């Protein structure tokens, strides 16, 4: 991948990946930072990226792993000056429905959330989701089915969400 | 009663309703990527240089198996990757592959034994499923066991597995990544960027804080598995330090994996970085960054103990009141040393910048971060009071003391920030060496003597 190809890839997929990772981890700022860092690593390891069948999936997986690791580090940190997530970046407030969906996704098991996001937001077919998360297609279908049911219940439940899920 | 919301509809609108993004310019992303790549090269070179000291005999990579292509002692091969069908993968682990390199404090080098089962170094999720047969059949395997003490269950275990090709090796990592994504018992994945691919996680056991840090690294058709047992696994900083220790002690072994790459090297890289800097840009050999630290033997069994000066680490990022100060670009060198026991953590980062003004700005940022945060409730919900005490060390310095109050107050954290010319030292001490209840001035003074010695040695970077 040469400079121009990388720049085109970056411009075309950055916003999409931030949205997808946001839906996976629940934090918009974290998502943008992790996607940014994943692209830095993508350029640093572009030979590896060249060999990847799906460069966008490589960046998404890297960003997700970075986010999960940062989250665990923050949550598990007991000492105050531990490494932490960076300061939030100011952004316009999202719609209530948008917030509600992110909050509901955040209450699902990680595997179901990842499957839903990859299938419904990243628009990947089940086969591609299975390849990306490394499980059989049947497992992905089961996760999607359970995840959709749980999500619908959460979105319909007035008390199910702590923030912003009110649709009069 | 709210109206039911259709998730499919929300999904459809999700990306369209996302707030605008603010990406860095692509050229800046590439610049950072190039810098990351150079840093990795430098770390590999440092590991190779360390090998010259650690390994008494030169690495003459004879082979135990039939395939020995590419192992002649010549310069590293060109970087072009052969097409998959052209690769003659090494199918036998070379007899003197340095699997035991970097293990310190051992009376004798652990024996490398063939095979991986029945006692594999890596137990996968919830035990047992990861062997030379699963998830992919290996074509050769060796392992070693380096206990902390004879008969001890704690210590380091390493296994090296060779597979039919690089796809098979990658499948091993992918299987582990999938297992971690599914929860993997009490395992927590950590960030790792070693070799051509890597997975690192911590498996905790029981309430005693015992943990096992496992590192899988693949290069070509090889997977190196390293398991390190340690105490204090409930503490994120101990976990992070153990990860760094495992990474630095295995650096030579990881760099030696290049003999299994599709475009193999002939020997571990030992040359200096192509971007080598001039004297004064780098921390000189023998720099006393560990001055004042206890001896390695003072650490308890299974504890990291003394970590000598190393470049195989990432930068220390500091945070307070939701703000973070990371090391800025423009550095010409970065080293770290540390000492830790179960309840005692000491870390020192020494960064050298190309320009004194960059060093000054970084030191100012670190001190301002804490001056602007007199009380930090942070993620833990515990109020931490912060004071910045003046210091006469170096050309510019301050001592940050962060303490909690109350009957169960932890010992204060003491952070010395010292700049001399183009170098900035950040020295962190937390643990019983600074008694709980100490005033900021008392806490600062507790570790001042040891830091003073390091600051004096920093005169080599004076403006």
Coordinates of C-alpha atoms in Angstrom, one line a residue:
Chain A
X1 CA 0.0 0.0 0.0
X2 CA 1.6 3.2 -1.1
X3 CA 1.0 6.7 0.4
X4 CA -1.8 7.6 -2.0
X5 CA -3.6 4.3 -1.5
X6 CA -3.3 4.7 2.3
X7 CA -4.5 8.3 2.2
X8 CA -7.5 7.2 0.2
X9 CA -8.2 4.3 2.4
X10 CA -7.9 6.5 5.5
X11 CA -10.2 9.2 4.1
X12 CA -12.8 6.8 3.0
X13 CA -13.0 4.6 6.1
X14 CA -12.1 6.8 9.1
X15 CA -15.5 8.2 10.0
X16 CA -17.2 4.9 9.3
X17 CA -14.8 3.0 11.6
X18 CA -15.2 5.6 14.4
X19 CA -18.9 5.1 14.3
X20 CA -18.6 1.4 14.4
X21 CA -16.1 1.3 17.2
X22 CA -18.2 3.9 19.1
X23 CA -21.2 1.5 18.9
X24 CA -19.0 -1.3 20.1
X25 CA -17.4 0.4 23.1
X26 CA -19.9 3.2 24.0
X27 CA -17.5 6.1 24.1
X28 CA -17.2 8.4 21.1
X29 CA -14.0 10.0 22.2
X30 CA -12.3 6.7 22.9
X31 CA -13.4 5.3 19.6
X32 CA -11.9 8.2 17.7
X33 CA -8.6 7.9 19.6
X34 CA -8.4 4.2 19.1
X35 CA -9.2 4.3 15.4
X36 CA -6.6 7.1 15.0
X37 CA -4.0 4.9 16.7
X38 CA -5.1 1.9 14.7
X39 CA -4.4 3.8 11.5
X40 CA -1.0 4.8 12.8
X41 CA -0.2 1.1 13.4
X42 CA -1.7 0.2 10.0
X43 CA 0.8 2.5 8.3
X44 CA 3.6 1.3 10.5
X45 CA 2.8 -2.3 9.5
X46 CA 1.6 -1.7 6.0
X47 CA 3.3 -4.9 4.7
X48 CA 1.1 -6.8 7.1
X49 CA -1.9 -4.7 5.9
X50 CA -1.0 -5.6 2.3
X51 CA -1.4 -9.2 3.1
X52 CA -4.7 -8.7 4.9
X53 CA -7.7 -9.6 2.8
X54 CA -9.7 -6.9 4.4
X55 CA -7.7 -3.9 5.6
X56 CA -10.7 -2.1 7.1
X57 CA -11.4 -5.2 9.2
X58 CA -7.7 -5.2 10.3
X59 CA -8.0 -1.5 11.5
X60 CA -11.4 -2.1 13.1
X61 CA -10.1 -5.1 15.1
X62 CA -7.0 -3.3 16.1
X63 CA -9.0 -0.3 17.3
X64 CA -11.4 -2.5 19.2
X65 CA -8.6 -4.3 20.9
X66 CA -7.0 -1.0 21.9
X67 CA -10.2 0.2 23.3
X68 CA -10.9 -2.9 25.3
X69 CA -7.4 -2.9 26.7
X70 CA -7.6 0.8 27.6
X71 CA -10.9 0.3 29.3
X72 CA -9.8 -2.6 31.4
X73 CA -6.7 -0.7 32.4
X74 CA -8.7 2.2 33.5
X75 CA -11.3 0.1 35.4
X76 CA -8.8 -2.1 37.1
X77 CA -6.5 0.8 38.0
X78 CA -6.5 1.2 41.8
X79 CA -3.9 3.9 42.1
X80 CA -4.9 7.5 41.2
X81 CA -2.1 8.4 38.9
X82 CA -2.5 5.2 36.9
X83 CA -2.6 5.5 33.1
X84 CA -6.0 6.7 32.1
X85 CA -8.0 7.6 29.1
X86 CA -7.3 11.0 27.7
X87 CA -9.4 14.0 28.2
X88 CA -12.8 14.0 26.4
X89 CA -13.1 16.0 23.3
X90 CA -16.0 18.3 23.0
X91 CA -18.6 17.2 20.4
X92 CA -22.2 18.2 19.5
X93 CA -24.8 16.3 21.6
X94 CA -26.2 13.3 19.7
X95 CA -29.9 12.6 19.4
X96 CA -31.8 10.8 22.2
X97 CA -32.3 7.8 20.1
X98 CA -28.7 7.6 19.2
X99 CA -27.7 7.8 22.9
X100 CA -30.3 5.2 23.7
X101 CA -28.9 2.8 21.2
X102 CA -25.4 3.2 22.4
X103 CA -26.5 2.8 26.0
X104 CA -28.5 -0.3 25.2
X105 CA -25.6 -1.8 23.2
X106 CA -23.4 -1.2 26.2
X107 CA -25.6 -3.4 28.3
X108 CA -25.3 -6.4 26.0
X109 CA -22.6 -9.1 26.4
X110 CA -19.6 -8.0 24.4
X111 CA -19.9 -10.9 21.9
X112 CA -23.5 -10.0 21.0
X113 CA -22.7 -6.3 20.8
X114 CA -19.8 -7.0 18.4
X115 CA -21.9 -9.2 16.2
X116 CA -24.7 -6.6 16.0
X117 CA -22.4 -3.8 15.2
X118 CA -20.5 -5.7 12.6
X119 CA -23.6 -7.0 10.9
X120 CA -26.0 -4.0 11.2
X121 CA -23.7 -1.0 11.3
X122 CA -20.6 -2.2 9.5
X123 CA -23.1 -4.0 7.1
X124 CA -21.0 -7.2 7.0
X125 CA -22.6 -10.4 5.9
X126 CA -22.7 -13.2 8.6
X127 CA -19.9 -15.0 6.9
X128 CA -17.6 -11.9 7.2
X129 CA -18.6 -11.4 10.8
X130 CA -17.7 -15.0 11.6
X131 CA -14.4 -14.6 9.9
X132 CA -13.6 -11.3 11.7
X133 CA -14.4 -12.6 15.2
X134 CA -13.1 -16.1 14.6
X135 CA -16.3 -18.1 15.3
X136 CA -18.6 -20.3 13.3
X137 CA -21.4 -18.7 11.3
X138 CA -24.0 -20.5 13.4
X139 CA -22.5 -18.8 16.5
X140 CA -22.8 -15.4 14.9
X141 CA -26.4 -16.1 13.9
X142 CA -27.2 -17.1 17.5
X143 CA -25.5 -14.0 18.9
X144 CA -27.4 -11.8 16.4
X145 CA -30.7 -13.3 17.3
X146 CA -30.2 -13.0 21.0
X147 CA -28.7 -9.6 20.7
X148 CA -31.6 -8.2 18.7
X149 CA -34.1 -9.6 21.1
X150 CA -32.2 -8.2 24.1
X151 CA -31.8 -4.9 22.4
X152 CA -35.4 -4.5 21.5
X153 CA -36.4 -5.2 25.1
X154 CA -33.9 -2.7 26.4
X155 CA -35.0 0.0 24.1
X156 CA -38.7 -0.7 24.9
X157 CA -38.1 -0.7 28.6
X158 CA -38.6 2.7 30.2
X159 CA -36.4 1.7 33.1
X160 CA -34.1 -0.3 31.1
X161 CA -31.7 2.5 30.2
X162 CA -30.2 5.0 32.5
X163 CA -30.0 7.8 30.0
X164 CA -31.9 9.1 27.1
X165 CA -34.1 6.2 26.1
X166 CA -37.4 8.0 26.2
X167 CA -39.5 8.0 23.1
X168 CA -42.9 9.4 23.8
Chain B
X1 CA -45.3 3.9 28.5
X2 CA -42.7 4.5 25.8
X3 CA -43.3 3.4 22.3
X4 CA -41.2 0.4 21.3
X5 CA -38.2 1.4 19.2
X6 CA -37.1 -0.7 16.2
X7 CA -33.4 -1.4 16.6
X8 CA -33.1 -1.9 12.8
X9 CA -34.3 1.6 12.2
X10 CA -31.8 3.0 14.8
X11 CA -29.0 0.9 13.2
X12 CA -29.8 2.3 9.8
X13 CA -29.5 5.9 11.0
X14 CA -26.6 5.3 13.4
X15 CA -23.7 6.3 11.2
X16 CA -25.6 9.2 9.7
X17 CA -26.3 10.6 13.2
X18 CA -22.7 10.3 14.4
X19 CA -21.1 13.5 15.4
X20 CA -18.5 14.9 12.9
X21 CA -15.1 13.3 13.2
X22 CA -11.8 15.2 13.5
X23 CA -9.2 13.0 11.9
X24 CA -5.5 14.0 11.9
X25 CA -4.2 14.7 8.4
X26 CA -3.2 11.5 6.6
X27 CA 0.3 12.8 6.3
X28 CA 0.5 13.1 10.1
X29 CA -0.8 9.6 10.6
X30 CA 1.9 8.3 8.2
X31 CA 4.5 10.3 10.0
X32 CA 3.5 8.8 13.4
X33 CA 3.4 5.4 11.8
X34 CA 6.9 5.8 10.4
X35 CA 8.1 6.9 13.8
X36 CA 6.5 3.8 15.4
X37 CA 8.2 1.7 12.9
X38 CA 11.6 3.3 13.6
X39 CA 11.0 2.8 17.3
X40 CA 10.3 -0.9 16.8
X41 CA 13.5 -1.3 14.8
X42 CA 15.4 0.5 17.5
X43 CA 14.0 -1.8 20.2
X44 CA 14.9 -4.9 18.1
X45 CA 18.4 -3.5 17.7
X46 CA 18.7 -2.9 21.4
X47 CA 17.7 -6.5 22.1
X48 CA 20.3 -7.7 19.7
X49 CA 23.0 -5.6 21.4
X50 CA 21.9 -7.0 24.8
X51 CA 22.3 -10.4 23.3
X52 CA 26.0 -9.8 22.9
X53 CA 26.3 -9.4 26.6
X54 CA 23.9 -12.1 27.6
X55 CA 25.0 -14.9 25.3
X56 CA 28.5 -16.2 25.8
X57 CA 28.8 -18.0 22.6
X58 CA 27.8 -16.5 19.2
X59 CA 24.6 -17.6 17.8
X60 CA 25.5 -20.2 15.3
X61 CA 22.1 -21.4 14.3
X62 CA 22.6 -25.0 13.5
X63 CA 19.4 -26.9 12.9
X64 CA 17.8 -29.9 14.5
X65 CA 15.4 -30.5 11.7
X66 CA 15.8 -31.1 8.0
X67 CA 15.1 -27.6 6.7
X68 CA 17.8 -25.1 7.3
X69 CA 17.2 -22.6 4.5
X70 CA 18.3 -19.1 5.2
X71 CA 20.3 -19.8 8.4
X72 CA 23.8 -19.1 7.1
X73 CA 25.5 -16.3 9.0
X74 CA 25.1 -13.6 6.5
X75 CA 23.5 -10.2 6.5
X76 CA 19.7 -10.0 6.9
X77 CA 17.9 -10.8 3.7
X78 CA 16.1 -8.2 1.6
X79 CA 12.7 -7.2 2.9
X80 CA 10.6 -8.2 0.0
X81 CA 8.2 -10.9 1.0
X82 CA 8.3 -14.0 -1.1
X83 CA 5.1 -15.3 -2.5
X84 CA 3.5 -17.9 -0.2
X85 CA 4.3 -20.8 -2.5
X86 CA 8.0 -19.9 -2.6
X87 CA 8.7 -20.1 1.1
X88 CA 10.6 -23.0 2.5
X89 CA 9.4 -22.8 6.1
X90 CA 11.8 -24.0 8.7
X91 CA 10.4 -27.2 10.1
X92 CA 12.8 -27.8 13.0
X93 CA 13.8 -25.6 15.9
X94 CA 17.5 -24.9 15.6
X95 CA 19.4 -26.7 18.3
X96 CA 20.9 -23.5 19.8
X97 CA 17.9 -21.2 19.3
X98 CA 18.2 -18.9 22.3
X99 CA 14.9 -19.9 23.9
X100 CA 16.3 -19.3 27.4
X101 CA 17.8 -15.9 26.8
X102 CA 16.9 -13.0 29.1
X103 CA 16.0 -15.1 32.1
X104 CA 17.9 -13.6 35.0
X105 CA 18.8 -14.8 38.4
X106 CA 19.1 -18.5 37.5
X107 CA 21.9 -20.6 38.7
X108 CA 21.9 -22.5 35.5
X109 CA 20.3 -22.2 32.1
X110 CA 17.0 -24.1 32.0
X111 CA 17.0 -27.1 29.8
X112 CA 15.2 -26.9 26.5
X113 CA 13.3 -30.0 26.0
X114 CA 11.5 -31.2 22.8
X115 CA 7.8 -31.3 22.6
X116 CA 5.0 -29.1 24.1
X117 CA 2.6 -31.5 25.8
X118 CA 1.7 -32.9 28.3
X119 CA 2.6 -29.8 30.4
X120 CA 2.3 -26.9 28.0
X121 CA 3.5 -23.5 29.0
X122 CA 0.2 -22.0 27.8
X123 CA -3.0 -23.3 29.2
X124 CA -5.3 -21.3 27.1
X125 CA -8.7 -20.3 28.6
X126 CA -9.7 -22.2 31.7
X127 CA -7.0 -24.8 31.2
X128 CA -5.8 -27.4 28.9
X129 CA -6.9 -26.8 25.4
X130 CA -3.8 -25.3 24.0
X131 CA -1.2 -28.0 23.0
X132 CA 1.0 -29.0 20.1
X133 CA -2.1 -30.7 18.7
X134 CA -4.6 -27.9 19.1
X135 CA -5.9 -25.6 17.8
X136 CA -3.5 -26.4 15.0
X137 CA -1.1 -29.3 14.8
X138 CA 2.5 -28.2 15.2
X139 CA 5.4 -29.7 13.2
X140 CA 8.0 -29.1 15.9
X141 CA 8.0 -27.8 19.4
X142 CA 10.4 -27.2 22.3
X143 CA 9.8 -25.8 25.7
X144 CA 11.6 -24.8 28.9
X145 CA 10.6 -24.3 32.5
X146 CA 12.4 -21.7 34.6
X147 CA 11.0 -21.8 38.1
X148 CA 11.8 -18.9 40.6
X149 CA 13.2 -21.5 42.9
X150 CA 13.6 -25.3 42.8
X151 CA 10.2 -26.9 43.2
X152 CA 8.4 -23.6 42.9
X153 CA 5.3 -23.4 40.8
X154 CA 6.0 -19.7 40.0
X155 CA 8.4 -18.6 37.3
X156 CA 8.7 -18.4 33.5
X157 CA 7.8 -21.0 31.0
X158 CA 8.5 -20.7 27.3
X159 CA 7.4 -22.8 24.4
X160 CA 8.3 -22.4 20.7
X161 CA 6.0 -24.1 18.2
X162 CA 6.6 -24.3 14.5
X163 CA 3.6 -24.9 12.1
X164 CA 3.3 -25.9 8.5
X165 CA 3.2 -22.3 7.4
X166 CA 2.4 -18.8 8.5
X167 CA -1.3 -19.2 8.0
X168 CA -1.4 -22.0 10.5
X169 CA 0.6 -19.9 13.0
X170 CA -1.8 -17.0 12.6
X171 CA -4.7 -19.3 13.1
X172 CA -3.3 -20.1 16.6
X173 CA -3.3 -16.5 17.5
X174 CA -6.8 -16.0 16.0
X175 CA -8.1 -18.8 18.0
X176 CA -6.8 -17.2 21.2
X177 CA -8.1 -13.8 20.2
X178 CA -11.6 -15.3 19.7
X179 CA -11.4 -17.1 23.0
X180 CA -10.5 -13.8 24.7
X181 CA -13.3 -12.0 23.0
X182 CA -15.7 -14.7 24.4
X183 CA -14.5 -13.9 27.9
X184 CA -11.9 -16.6 28.5
X185 CA -12.7 -17.1 32.2
X186 CA -11.1 -14.4 34.2
X187 CA -8.6 -13.4 31.5
X188 CA -8.0 -9.8 30.5
X189 CA -6.4 -9.0 27.1
X190 CA -3.6 -6.4 27.1
X191 CA -2.3 -4.3 24.2
X192 CA 0.6 -5.9 22.4
X193 CA 2.4 -5.2 19.2
X194 CA 5.2 -7.7 18.9
X195 CA 6.5 -9.7 16.0
X196 CA 4.2 -10.1 13.1
X197 CA 1.3 -10.6 15.4
X198 CA 0.8 -11.1 19.2
X199 CA -1.7 -11.6 21.9
X200 CA -1.1 -10.9 25.5
X201 CA -3.4 -11.6 28.4
X202 CA -3.6 -12.0 32.1
X203 CA -5.3 -14.9 33.8
X204 CA -6.1 -14.3 37.5
X205 CA -6.6 -17.1 40.0
X206 CA -8.1 -17.0 43.5
X207 CA -8.3 -14.1 45.8
X208 CA -4.6 -14.1 46.6
X209 CA -3.8 -11.9 43.7
X210 CA -1.9 -14.6 41.8
X211 CA -1.8 -14.1 38.1
X212 CA -0.3 -15.6 35.0
X213 CA 0.7 -13.3 32.1
X214 CA 0.8 -15.1 28.8
X215 CA 2.4 -13.7 25.7
X216 CA 1.9 -15.3 22.3
X217 CA 4.0 -13.9 19.4
X218 CA 4.1 -15.1 15.9
X219 CA 6.7 -14.5 13.2
X220 CA 6.5 -16.6 10.0
X221 CA 5.4 -20.1 10.9
X222 CA 6.5 -19.8 14.5
X223 CA 4.6 -19.1 17.7
X224 CA 6.5 -18.2 20.8
X225 CA 4.5 -18.7 24.0
X226 CA 5.7 -17.2 27.3
X227 CA 4.0 -17.6 30.6
X228 CA 5.0 -15.6 33.7
X229 CA 3.4 -16.2 37.1
X230 CA 3.3 -13.2 39.4
X231 CA 1.6 -11.8 42.5
X232 CA -0.4 -8.6 42.7
X233 CA -2.5 -9.4 39.6
X234 CA -5.3 -7.3 40.9
X235 CA -3.2 -4.1 40.5
X236 CA -3.2 -2.6 37.0
X237 CA 0.3 -1.1 37.5
X238 CA 1.8 -4.4 38.6
X239 CA 0.2 -6.1 35.6
X240 CA 1.5 -3.4 33.3
X241 CA 4.9 -3.7 34.7
X242 CA 4.9 -7.5 34.4
X243 CA 3.9 -7.1 30.8
X244 CA 6.8 -4.8 30.2
X245 CA 9.1 -7.0 32.0
X246 CA 8.0 -10.1 30.1
X247 CA 8.4 -8.1 26.9
X248 CA 11.9 -6.9 27.7
X249 CA 13.2 -10.2 29.0
X250 CA 11.9 -12.0 25.9
X251 CA 13.1 -9.3 23.5
X252 CA 16.1 -11.3 22.3
X253 CA 14.0 -14.4 21.8
X254 CA 11.3 -12.5 19.9
X255 CA 13.9 -10.8 17.7
X256 CA 15.4 -14.3 17.0
X257 CA 12.1 -15.4 15.6
X258 CA 13.1 -13.7 12.5
X259 CA 14.8 -16.9 11.4
X260 CA 11.4 -18.3 10.9
X261 CA 10.0 -15.4 8.8
X262 CA 9.0 -15.8 5.2
X263 CA 12.0 -13.5 4.4
X264 CA 14.3 -14.9 7.1
X265 CA 17.2 -13.2 8.8
X266 CA 20.3 -15.2 9.3
X267 CA 20.8 -14.1 12.9
X268 CA 19.1 -11.8 15.4
X269 CA 19.6 -8.2 14.5
X270 CA 22.4 -6.6 16.4
X271 CA 23.3 -3.6 14.3
X272 CA 22.5 -0.1 15.6
X273 CA 19.5 1.7 14.4
X274 CA 19.7 3.2 11.0
X275 CA 18.5 6.5 12.5
X276 CA 21.3 6.3 15.1
X277 CA 21.7 9.6 16.9
X278 CA 24.8 11.4 18.0
X279 CA 26.4 11.3 21.5
X280 CA 24.3 13.4 23.8
X281 CA 21.1 12.5 22.1
X282 CA 21.2 9.1 23.8
X283 CA 21.4 8.1 27.4
X284 CA 25.0 6.8 27.8
X285 CA 25.8 3.2 28.7
X286 CA 26.1 2.8 32.4
X287 CA 23.8 5.7 33.3
X288 CA 22.8 5.2 36.9
X289 CA 19.0 5.2 36.4
X290 CA 18.6 2.6 39.1
X291 CA 20.6 4.6 41.7
X292 CA 19.1 4.1 45.2
X293 CA 16.9 1.2 44.3
X294 CA 17.1 -2.0 46.4
X295 CA 18.9 -5.0 45.2
X296 CA 17.1 -7.4 43.0
X297 CA 17.3 -10.0 45.7
X298 CA 15.3 -7.8 48.1
X299 CA 12.2 -8.5 46.1
X300 CA 10.0 -11.4 47.1
X301 CA 9.9 -14.7 45.2
X302 CA 8.0 -14.3 41.9
X303 CA 8.2 -10.5 42.0
X304 CA 9.7 -8.4 39.2
X305 CA 12.4 -6.9 41.5
X306 CA 15.0 -4.8 39.8
X307 CA 14.5 -3.8 36.1
X308 CA 17.7 -2.5 34.7
X309 CA 17.8 0.4 32.2
X310 CA 15.9 -0.6 29.1
X311 CA 14.6 0.9 25.9
X312 CA 12.2 -1.9 25.4
X313 CA 9.3 0.0 27.0
X314 CA 6.7 2.4 26.1
X315 CA 6.4 5.9 27.5
X316 CA 4.9 6.6 30.9
X317 CA 1.6 8.5 30.5
X318 CA 0.5 10.6 33.5
X319 CA -3.1 11.5 34.2
X320 CA -4.9 13.6 36.7
X321 CA -8.4 15.1 36.9
X322 CA -9.3 13.5 33.6
X323 CA -6.4 15.1 31.7
X324 CA -3.5 13.2 30.4
X325 CA 0.1 14.2 29.6
X326 CA 1.9 11.9 27.3
X327 CA 5.5 12.2 26.2
X328 CA 5.5 14.6 23.2
X329 CA 7.3 13.9 19.9
X330 CA 10.8 15.2 19.3
X331 CA 12.6 12.8 21.6
X332 CA 15.9 11.3 20.7
X333 CA 15.9 8.6 23.4
X334 CA 13.7 7.1 26.1
X335 CA 14.8 4.7 28.7
X336 CA 13.1 3.2 31.8
X337 CA 14.2 1.4 34.9
X338 CA 12.2 0.2 37.9
X339 CA 12.0 -1.9 41.0
X340 CA 8.9 -3.5 42.3
X341 CA 7.7 -5.9 44.9
X342 CA 4.2 -7.0 45.8
X343 CA 3.3 -3.6 47.4
X344 CA 6.1 -1.4 46.2
X345 CA 6.4 0.2 42.8
X346 CA 9.2 2.4 41.6
X347 CA 9.6 3.6 38.0
X348 CA 11.9 6.0 36.4
X349 CA 11.6 7.3 32.8
X350 CA 14.3 9.4 31.3
X351 CA 13.5 11.1 28.0
X352 CA 16.0 13.1 25.9
X353 CA 14.7 15.6 23.5
X354 CA 16.2 17.2 20.5
X355 CA 15.7 20.7 21.9
X356 CA 15.9 22.0 25.4
X357 CA 12.6 24.0 24.9
X358 CA 10.8 20.7 24.2
X359 CA 12.1 19.2 27.4
X360 CA 11.2 22.4 29.3
X361 CA 7.7 22.3 27.9
X362 CA 7.2 18.7 28.8
X363 CA 8.4 19.2 32.4
X364 CA 6.1 22.3 32.7
X365 CA 3.2 20.2 31.4
X366 CA 3.7 17.4 33.9
X367 CA 3.9 19.8 36.8
X368 CA 1.0 22.0 35.6
X369 CA -1.1 18.8 35.2
X370 CA -0.8 18.2 38.9
X371 CA -0.9 21.9 40.1
X372 CA -4.2 22.3 38.3
X373 CA -5.6 19.2 40.0
X374 CA -5.5 19.8 43.8
X375 CA -8.2 17.1 44.4
X376 CA -8.7 14.2 42.0
X377 CA -11.5 11.8 42.5
X378 CA -10.6 9.9 39.3
X379 CA -12.1 6.6 38.3
X380 CA -11.8 5.1 41.8
X381 CA -14.1 7.7 43.5
X382 CA -11.5 8.2 46.2
X383 CA -10.4 11.8 46.8
X384 CA -6.7 12.2 46.2
X385 CA -5.1 15.4 47.4
X386 CA -2.2 16.6 45.3
X387 CA 0.6 19.0 46.3
X388 CA 3.5 20.2 44.2
X389 CA 6.6 20.8 46.3
X390 CA 9.5 22.9 45.1
X391 CA 12.8 21.2 44.4
X392 CA 16.3 22.5 43.8
X393 CA 17.3 19.5 41.6
X394 CA 18.6 20.1 38.1
X395 CA 17.7 23.2 36.1
X396 CA 14.0 22.8 36.7
X397 CA 12.2 20.5 39.1
X398 CA 9.2 19.8 41.2
X399 CA 7.9 17.0 43.4
X400 CA 4.3 15.9 43.1
X401 CA 2.9 14.2 46.2
X402 CA -0.5 12.6 45.9
X403 CA -2.1 11.3 49.0
X404 CA -5.4 10.0 50.4
X405 CA -6.6 10.5 54.0
X406 CA -8.5 8.4 56.4
X407 CA -7.9 5.3 58.4
X408 CA -7.2 3.1 55.3
X409 CA -5.1 5.7 53.5
X410 CA -2.5 4.3 51.1
X411 CA 1.1 5.5 51.1
X412 CA 1.5 8.6 49.1
X413 CA 2.7 8.6 45.5
X414 CA 5.8 10.7 45.0
X415 CA 6.6 11.9 41.5
X416 CA 9.9 13.7 40.9
X417 CA 10.1 15.7 37.7
X418 CA 13.6 16.9 37.0
X419 CA 14.9 18.6 33.9
X420 CA 18.6 19.1 33.0
X421 CA 19.1 20.6 29.6
X422 CA 17.4 18.4 27.0
X423 CA 16.6 15.5 29.4
X424 CA 13.6 15.1 31.7
X425 CA 13.5 12.5 34.5
X426 CA 10.1 11.4 35.8
X427 CA 10.6 9.2 38.9
X428 CA 7.6 7.6 40.5
X429 CA 7.6 5.9 44.0
X430 CA 4.6 4.4 45.6
X431 CA 4.5 1.9 48.4
X432 CA 5.6 1.4 51.9
X433 CA 9.0 3.2 51.4
X434 CA 7.0 6.4 51.8
X435 CA 4.9 6.0 55.0
X436 CA 1.2 6.7 54.9
X437 CA 0.4 9.9 56.7
X438 CA 3.6 11.7 55.6
X439 CA 3.2 15.4 54.8
X440 CA 4.0 16.4 51.2
X441 CA 7.4 17.8 52.3
X442 CA 8.2 14.6 54.2
X443 CA 7.1 12.4 51.4
X444 CA 9.2 14.4 48.9
X445 CA 12.2 14.2 51.1
X446 CA 11.9 10.4 51.5
X447 CA 13.0 9.7 47.9
X448 CA 14.9 12.9 47.3
X449 CA 18.4 11.4 48.0
X450 CA 18.2 8.7 45.4
X451 CA 16.8 11.0 42.7
X452 CA 19.5 13.5 43.5
X453 CA 22.1 11.0 42.3
X454 CA 20.3 10.5 39.0
X455 CA 19.9 14.2 38.6
X456 CA 23.6 14.7 39.0
X457 CA 24.3 12.2 36.3
X458 CA 22.0 14.1 34.0
X459 CA 24.6 16.9 33.7
X460 CA 25.7 15.2 30.5
X461 CA 22.5 16.7 28.9
X462 CA 23.1 20.2 30.3
X463 CA 22.4 23.1 28.0

